[in-house]
Short mmCIF file of C-alpha atoms in Angstrom, two decimals:
data_model
loop_
_atom_site.label_atom_id
_atom_site.label_comp_id
_atom_site.label_asym_id
_atom_site.label_seq_id
_atom_site.Cartn_x
_atom_site.Cartn_y
_atom_site.Cartn_z
CA MET A 1 0.35 -0.41 0.05
CA LYS A 2 0.65 3.33 -0.75
CA SER A 3 1.70 5.66 2.48
CA GLN A 4 -0.58 8.65 2.69
CA ASP A 5 0.47 11.55 1.26
CA PRO A 6 1.86 14.52 4.08
CA THR A 7 1.02 17.34 2.29
CA THR A 8 -2.74 16.72 1.85
CA SER A 9 -5.23 17.68 5.25
CA LYS A 10 -3.21 19.86 5.98
CA THR A 11 -3.46 22.49 9.04
CA PHE A 12 -0.83 25.06 9.00
CA ASN A 13 -1.44 26.26 12.81
CA LYS A 14 -0.26 23.21 14.32
CA THR A 15 2.93 22.82 17.04
CA ALA A 16 5.71 20.35 17.10
CA LEU A 17 7.71 18.24 18.96
CA ILE A 18 11.23 17.09 17.62
CA ALA A 19 13.31 14.60 20.09
CA GLU A 20 16.70 14.18 18.48
CA GLY A 21 18.69 11.11 18.60
CA GLY A 22 22.31 10.00 20.61
CA GLY A 23 22.05 7.41 22.14
CA GLN A 24 23.19 7.89 25.47
CA ARG A 25 22.71 11.61 25.77
CA GLY A 26 18.83 10.45 25.56
CA ILE A 27 19.05 10.41 28.71
CA PHE A 28 19.19 14.50 28.73
CA THR A 29 15.73 14.04 26.81
CA ALA A 30 14.35 12.23 29.67
CA GLY A 31 15.02 14.50 31.57
CA VAL A 32 12.70 17.88 29.68
CA LEU A 33 10.00 14.70 29.11
CA ASP A 34 9.94 14.36 32.87
CA ALA A 35 9.49 17.62 33.98
CA TRP A 36 6.37 18.57 31.65
CA LEU A 37 4.94 14.73 32.77
CA GLU A 38 4.94 16.31 36.23
CA HIS A 39 3.91 19.67 35.42
CA GLN A 40 1.20 17.49 32.99
CA TYR A 41 2.59 19.39 30.52
CA ASP A 42 1.77 18.96 26.25
CA PRO A 43 -0.06 20.94 24.04
CA PHE A 44 1.65 19.47 21.13
CA ASP A 45 -0.35 18.05 17.52
CA LEU A 46 3.02 16.21 16.48
CA PHE A 47 5.69 14.18 17.49
CA ILE A 48 8.39 13.20 16.13
CA GLY A 49 10.94 10.61 17.22
CA THR A 50 14.69 9.98 15.72
CA SER A 51 16.70 6.69 17.60
CA ALA A 52 16.93 7.36 21.92
CA GLY A 53 14.69 10.14 20.40
CA SER A 54 11.32 8.10 19.62
CA GLN A 55 12.51 6.22 22.60
CA ASN A 56 12.00 8.60 24.39
CA LEU A 57 8.40 10.80 22.91
CA THR A 58 7.26 7.08 23.18
CA SER A 59 7.12 6.48 26.86
CA PHE A 60 6.19 10.22 27.14
CA LEU A 61 2.92 9.59 25.60
CA ALA A 62 3.08 6.33 27.52
CA ARG A 63 3.07 8.64 30.47
CA GLN A 64 5.97 6.31 32.17
CA LYS A 65 8.12 9.10 34.20
CA GLY A 66 11.29 7.63 34.40
CA TYR A 67 10.46 5.15 32.48
CA ALA A 68 13.24 6.05 29.47
CA LYS A 69 16.42 7.43 32.25
CA ARG A 70 15.50 4.01 34.05
CA LEU A 71 16.65 2.16 30.27
CA ILE A 72 19.27 4.28 29.59
CA ARG A 73 21.02 4.01 33.28
CA GLY A 74 20.55 1.12 33.00
CA LEU A 75 19.34 -1.23 29.79
CA SER A 76 22.37 0.64 27.45
CA ARG A 77 24.81 -0.02 30.13
CA HIS A 78 24.43 -3.50 30.62
CA LYS A 79 26.87 -5.77 28.55
CA GLN A 80 24.93 -7.82 26.51
CA PHE A 81 23.70 -4.23 25.39
CA PHE A 82 26.94 -3.61 24.04
CA GLN A 83 30.49 -5.00 23.04
CA LEU A 84 32.95 -3.12 21.38
CA GLY A 85 34.83 -6.04 21.14
CA ARG A 86 32.35 -8.13 19.28
CA GLY A 87 32.21 -6.78 16.35
CA LEU A 88 35.97 -8.20 16.30
CA LEU A 89 34.01 -11.60 16.14
CA GLY A 90 31.69 -10.28 13.09
CA LYS A 91 29.02 -9.58 15.39
CA SER A 92 26.86 -6.95 16.45
CA ILE A 93 28.66 -4.84 18.27
CA VAL A 94 25.18 -3.55 19.83
CA ASP A 95 22.55 -6.09 20.72
CA LEU A 96 19.38 -4.05 19.76
CA ASP A 97 17.34 -7.66 20.13
CA TRP A 98 18.25 -8.28 23.41
CA TYR A 99 17.57 -4.67 24.91
CA PHE A 100 14.06 -4.31 23.22
CA ASP A 101 13.11 -7.94 24.44
CA LYS A 102 13.92 -6.88 27.94
CA THR A 103 11.07 -4.16 26.85
CA THR A 104 8.18 -7.00 27.26
CA GLU A 105 8.98 -7.98 30.81
CA LEU A 106 6.15 -6.70 33.41
CA ASN A 107 8.52 -4.82 34.76
CA ARG A 108 10.61 -2.89 31.53
CA ALA A 109 7.08 -3.37 29.18
CA LEU A 110 6.47 0.18 27.56
CA ASP A 111 2.00 1.17 28.28
CA PHE A 112 1.59 1.07 24.13
CA LYS A 113 -2.66 1.80 24.68
CA THR A 114 -1.69 4.14 27.21
CA ALA A 115 0.31 6.05 24.47
CA LYS A 116 -2.64 5.33 21.72
CA THR A 117 -4.62 6.78 24.61
CA SER A 118 -2.64 9.88 24.99
CA LEU A 119 -2.15 10.40 21.26
CA GLY A 120 -5.55 10.04 20.25
CA ASN A 121 -5.55 12.04 16.82
CA ARG A 122 -2.52 13.45 17.32
CA GLU A 123 0.40 12.28 15.23
CA LEU A 124 3.26 10.13 16.01
CA LEU A 125 6.27 9.94 13.53
CA ILE A 126 9.34 7.36 14.20
CA THR A 127 12.13 7.98 11.89
CA ALA A 128 13.77 5.27 10.00
CA THR A 129 15.96 4.95 7.33
CA ASN A 130 15.67 3.03 4.06
CA SER A 131 18.24 1.14 3.51
CA ARG A 132 18.26 0.38 -0.23
CA ASP A 133 18.41 4.44 -1.36
CA ARG A 134 19.22 5.62 1.79
CA LYS A 135 15.42 7.86 2.12
CA PRO A 136 14.06 9.17 5.16
CA TYR A 137 11.20 7.61 6.28
CA PHE A 138 9.10 9.15 9.10
CA LEU A 139 6.83 5.37 10.30
CA THR A 140 3.53 5.75 12.26
CA PRO A 141 3.28 3.10 15.12
CA THR A 142 -0.79 1.33 14.32
CA GLY A 143 -0.70 0.73 18.32
CA GLU A 144 0.04 -2.48 18.45
CA GLY A 145 3.33 -3.57 20.78
CA LYS A 146 5.03 -5.48 18.73
CA GLN A 147 4.72 -2.87 15.99
CA TRP A 148 5.80 -0.16 17.65
CA ARG A 149 8.92 -1.73 19.49
CA ASP A 150 10.06 -2.81 15.54
CA LEU A 151 9.48 0.95 14.50
CA LEU A 152 11.22 1.58 17.46
CA LYS A 153 14.09 -1.05 16.94
CA ALA A 154 14.68 0.15 13.70
CA SER A 155 14.87 4.37 13.82
CA SER A 156 17.58 2.72 16.55
CA ALA A 157 19.67 0.87 14.36
CA LEU A 158 22.97 2.25 14.09
CA PRO A 159 24.58 0.85 10.30
CA PHE A 160 26.97 -1.99 10.84
CA LEU A 161 27.23 -2.06 14.16
CA TYR A 162 23.31 -4.21 15.21
CA LYS A 163 22.75 -6.79 11.69
CA GLN A 164 21.85 -5.32 7.93
CA GLY A 165 19.12 -2.94 9.87
CA VAL A 166 15.48 -3.97 11.03
CA ARG A 167 13.03 -5.82 8.38
CA LEU A 168 9.02 -4.05 8.95
CA THR A 169 7.17 -6.03 6.73
CA PRO A 170 3.87 -6.94 7.06
CA TRP A 171 3.67 -3.87 8.50
CA LEU A 172 4.50 -0.67 5.35
CA ASP A 173 1.44 -3.13 3.62
CA LYS A 174 -0.50 -1.63 6.18
CA PRO A 175 -1.02 2.59 6.40
CA ALA A 176 1.67 2.48 8.95
CA ALA A 177 4.01 4.73 6.87
CA ASN A 178 4.05 8.91 6.36
CA GLU A 179 7.24 8.87 4.17
CA ALA A 180 8.87 12.13 3.69
CA SER A 181 7.44 14.98 1.80
CA GLU A 182 10.59 15.38 -0.17
CA CYS A 183 10.66 11.66 -1.00
CA ARG A 184 6.50 11.52 -2.27
CA GLU A 185 7.97 8.72 -4.87
CA CYS A 186 9.81 6.74 -2.66
CA THR A 187 9.16 2.54 -2.86
CA PHE A 188 9.69 0.07 -0.27
CA THR A 189 9.74 -3.95 -0.62
CA ASN A 190 8.94 -6.57 0.83
CA ASP A 191 13.37 -6.99 1.01
CA ASP A 192 13.95 -3.16 2.53
CA PHE A 193 15.76 -2.84 6.19
CA PHE A 194 15.47 0.09 7.50
CA LEU A 195 18.51 2.00 9.46
CA ASP A 196 18.52 4.16 12.80
CA GLY A 197 16.39 7.91 11.51
CA GLY A 198 19.24 10.06 11.71
CA LEU A 199 21.10 8.90 9.13
CA ALA A 200 18.60 10.46 6.54
CA ALA A 201 16.90 12.72 9.25
CA PRO A 202 19.08 14.26 11.96
CA LEU A 203 16.84 16.89 12.52
CA PRO A 204 14.21 16.86 11.61
CA VAL A 205 13.05 20.23 11.49
CA LYS A 206 12.11 20.68 8.16
CA GLU A 207 9.13 17.69 7.62
CA ALA A 208 6.98 19.45 10.80
CA TYR A 209 7.49 22.57 9.11
CA ASN A 210 6.24 20.80 5.73
CA ARG A 211 3.59 19.09 7.26
CA GLY A 212 1.74 21.90 9.52
CA ALA A 213 3.64 23.12 12.26
CA ARG A 214 4.20 26.69 12.54
CA LYS A 215 5.82 26.19 16.38
CA ILE A 216 8.38 23.82 16.47
CA VAL A 217 9.82 22.85 20.07
CA VAL A 218 13.02 20.38 19.50
CA ILE A 219 15.45 18.77 22.19
CA ARG A 220 18.73 18.96 21.35
CA THR A 221 21.16 16.06 22.24
CA VAL A 222 24.17 18.10 21.74
CA ASP A 223 25.54 21.09 23.02
CA ALA A 224 24.77 24.79 22.59
CA SER A 225 28.29 26.21 22.18
CA LEU A 226 28.07 23.52 19.73
CA PRO A 227 24.88 22.32 18.22
CA VAL A 228 26.72 20.34 15.59
CA GLN A 229 27.52 15.81 15.26
CA SER A 230 30.53 15.25 14.37
CA ALA A 231 31.80 14.07 17.88
CA TRP A 232 28.67 11.21 17.31
CA VAL A 233 29.94 10.89 13.73
CA ASN A 234 33.24 10.57 14.81
CA LYS A 235 32.59 8.24 17.93
CA LEU A 236 30.28 6.21 15.77
CA ARG A 237 32.97 5.87 13.12
CA THR A 238 35.66 4.24 15.56
CA PHE A 239 32.76 1.63 16.71
CA VAL A 240 31.78 0.35 13.11
CA CYS A 241 35.99 0.96 12.10
CA ALA A 242 36.35 -1.91 14.84
CA SER A 243 33.11 -4.41 13.34
CA GLY A 244 35.76 -4.20 10.11
CA TYR A 245 33.24 -2.24 8.16
CA CYS A 246 34.96 1.02 7.71
CA PRO A 247 35.41 2.04 4.82
CA LYS A 248 31.79 1.51 4.20
CA THR A 249 30.51 3.68 6.80
CA ILE A 250 31.38 7.00 5.33
CA ASP A 251 28.87 7.28 2.82
CA TYR A 252 26.11 6.67 5.63
CA LEU A 253 28.47 9.27 7.97
CA LEU A 254 28.67 12.16 4.43
CA GLN A 255 25.02 11.37 4.31
CA HIS A 256 23.88 12.17 7.68
CA GLU A 257 26.86 15.37 7.83
CA GLN A 258 25.07 17.21 4.63
CA ALA A 259 21.06 16.34 5.87
CA TYR A 260 22.28 17.57 9.48
CA LEU A 261 23.88 21.19 8.16
CA ASP A 262 20.64 21.12 5.88
CA GLU A 263 18.97 21.43 9.64
CA LEU A 264 20.91 23.66 10.50
CA LYS A 265 20.50 26.39 8.06
CA PHE A 266 16.50 26.18 7.80
CA ILE A 267 17.03 26.68 12.68
CA GLU A 268 19.43 29.48 11.09
CA ASN A 269 17.25 31.24 8.88
CA PRO A 270 13.67 29.95 9.29
CA PRO A 271 10.78 30.97 7.06
CA GLU A 272 8.60 33.99 8.99
CA ASP A 273 5.40 32.42 9.60
CA VAL A 274 7.50 29.41 12.33
CA GLU A 275 8.74 30.07 15.58
CA ILE A 276 11.74 27.50 16.50
CA ILE A 277 12.68 26.61 20.21
CA GLN A 278 15.72 25.21 20.71
CA ILE A 279 16.20 23.26 24.38
CA PHE A 280 20.03 22.53 25.03
CA ALA A 281 21.89 22.07 28.34
CA GLU A 282 22.25 24.38 30.10
CA SER A 283 26.22 23.41 30.38
CA LYS A 284 28.11 20.81 29.04
CA LEU A 285 26.61 17.41 28.19
CA HIS A 286 29.40 14.72 30.03
CA SER A 287 26.99 11.50 28.20
CA LYS A 288 28.29 9.63 25.03
CA LEU A 289 26.76 7.85 22.22
CA LEU A 290 27.09 5.01 23.81
CA GLY A 291 30.21 3.77 27.09
CA SER A 292 28.89 7.04 30.37
CA THR A 293 29.46 6.20 32.94
CA ASN A 294 26.21 6.25 35.31
CA SER A 295 27.42 9.65 36.68
CA ASP A 296 27.47 11.71 33.71
CA LEU A 297 24.08 9.86 33.08
CA ARG A 298 23.02 11.23 36.28
CA ASN A 299 24.58 14.84 35.68
CA ASP A 300 22.89 14.69 32.12
CA TYR A 301 19.68 13.97 33.21
CA LYS A 302 19.40 16.52 35.61
CA LEU A 303 20.20 18.56 33.03
CA GLY A 304 17.11 17.42 31.31
CA ILE A 305 14.48 18.51 34.09
CA ALA A 306 16.64 21.69 35.26
CA ALA A 307 16.47 22.41 31.35
CA GLY A 308 12.45 21.25 30.73
CA ASN A 309 11.05 23.35 34.57
CA GLN A 310 12.85 26.44 32.59
CA TYR A 311 11.21 26.36 28.98
CA LEU A 312 7.68 25.88 31.43
CA ILE A 313 8.52 28.82 33.53
CA GLU A 314 9.76 31.65 29.61
CA GLN A 315 6.20 29.51 28.91
CA TYR A 316 4.44 30.59 31.46
CA GLN A 317 6.32 34.36 30.82
CA GLN A 318 4.51 34.59 27.47
CA THR A 319 1.47 33.94 28.02
CA GLN A 320 1.25 36.00 30.67
CA THR A 321 2.72 38.55 28.75
CA ASP A 322 0.73 38.28 24.99
CA GLN A 323 -2.19 38.33 27.94
CA ALA A 324 -1.14 41.59 29.07
CA LEU A 325 -0.16 43.31 25.41
CA TYR A 326 -3.63 41.60 23.37
CA GLY A 327 -6.07 40.36 26.21
#
């Protein structure tokens, strides 16, 4: 089934929330979203998550405060999840199968039913990159648990660190895929595998705008003083080269860097009819893509809580100012 055209039935006054990826640095995003859950703040019409960002948005919609923090500090630091030495043996450095199998256990289960209910008629898009055409796809959960987990796994499947990607059929035979607005002629096949959404859509601000968002809030997992992902890319290159795939990564990394720079240009010079708000940590994040210490993760989660609360204060002050000016 051909996925729907995102330019149809569009409303041009949406408020969008974008959660950037970044591996374990997603614990900063977890802190921001937990602060908002504490105050029951959720005015968004459109959610777009990339990689770890898609997992954070899912737990936010599931209203599971503290869930993402617990998984990042627990599962993502477990030796079964990340072993650089496995790459030397031709195995996956990152074991996403084990990770997402763990999320089916009772004490780690994502509440997809609540997530679907709280989402309602709003839209959640999980980004993934088709390994065949290397185009961005924006995938919609149906609400069924296994399908939702598969989308999250695909969005987080770093190239060459986890097998060849995630096969999403038969899910894509259902109305679950919304291709990027600039990719309406893209097609998918039963043999397609999907990889980390950050490769083709690392910061999908333009996509949110094209889908009608005119206020776009972006939770960033890089430092405000250096809002690019060079460190992320260099770390990924190190991991992948350890697995013996170094030459094959160049095209992916170049594509990622170009897509990222294009989005930064859009943020720096946006259309006049859109407001873009970026949420950064107030000080340098300590955590890394992978291999962070528990102390680093605790620090960055606290920075996220502080940033989330500060955003709420600023939004309240802006509302008060607007009411005073316009009644």
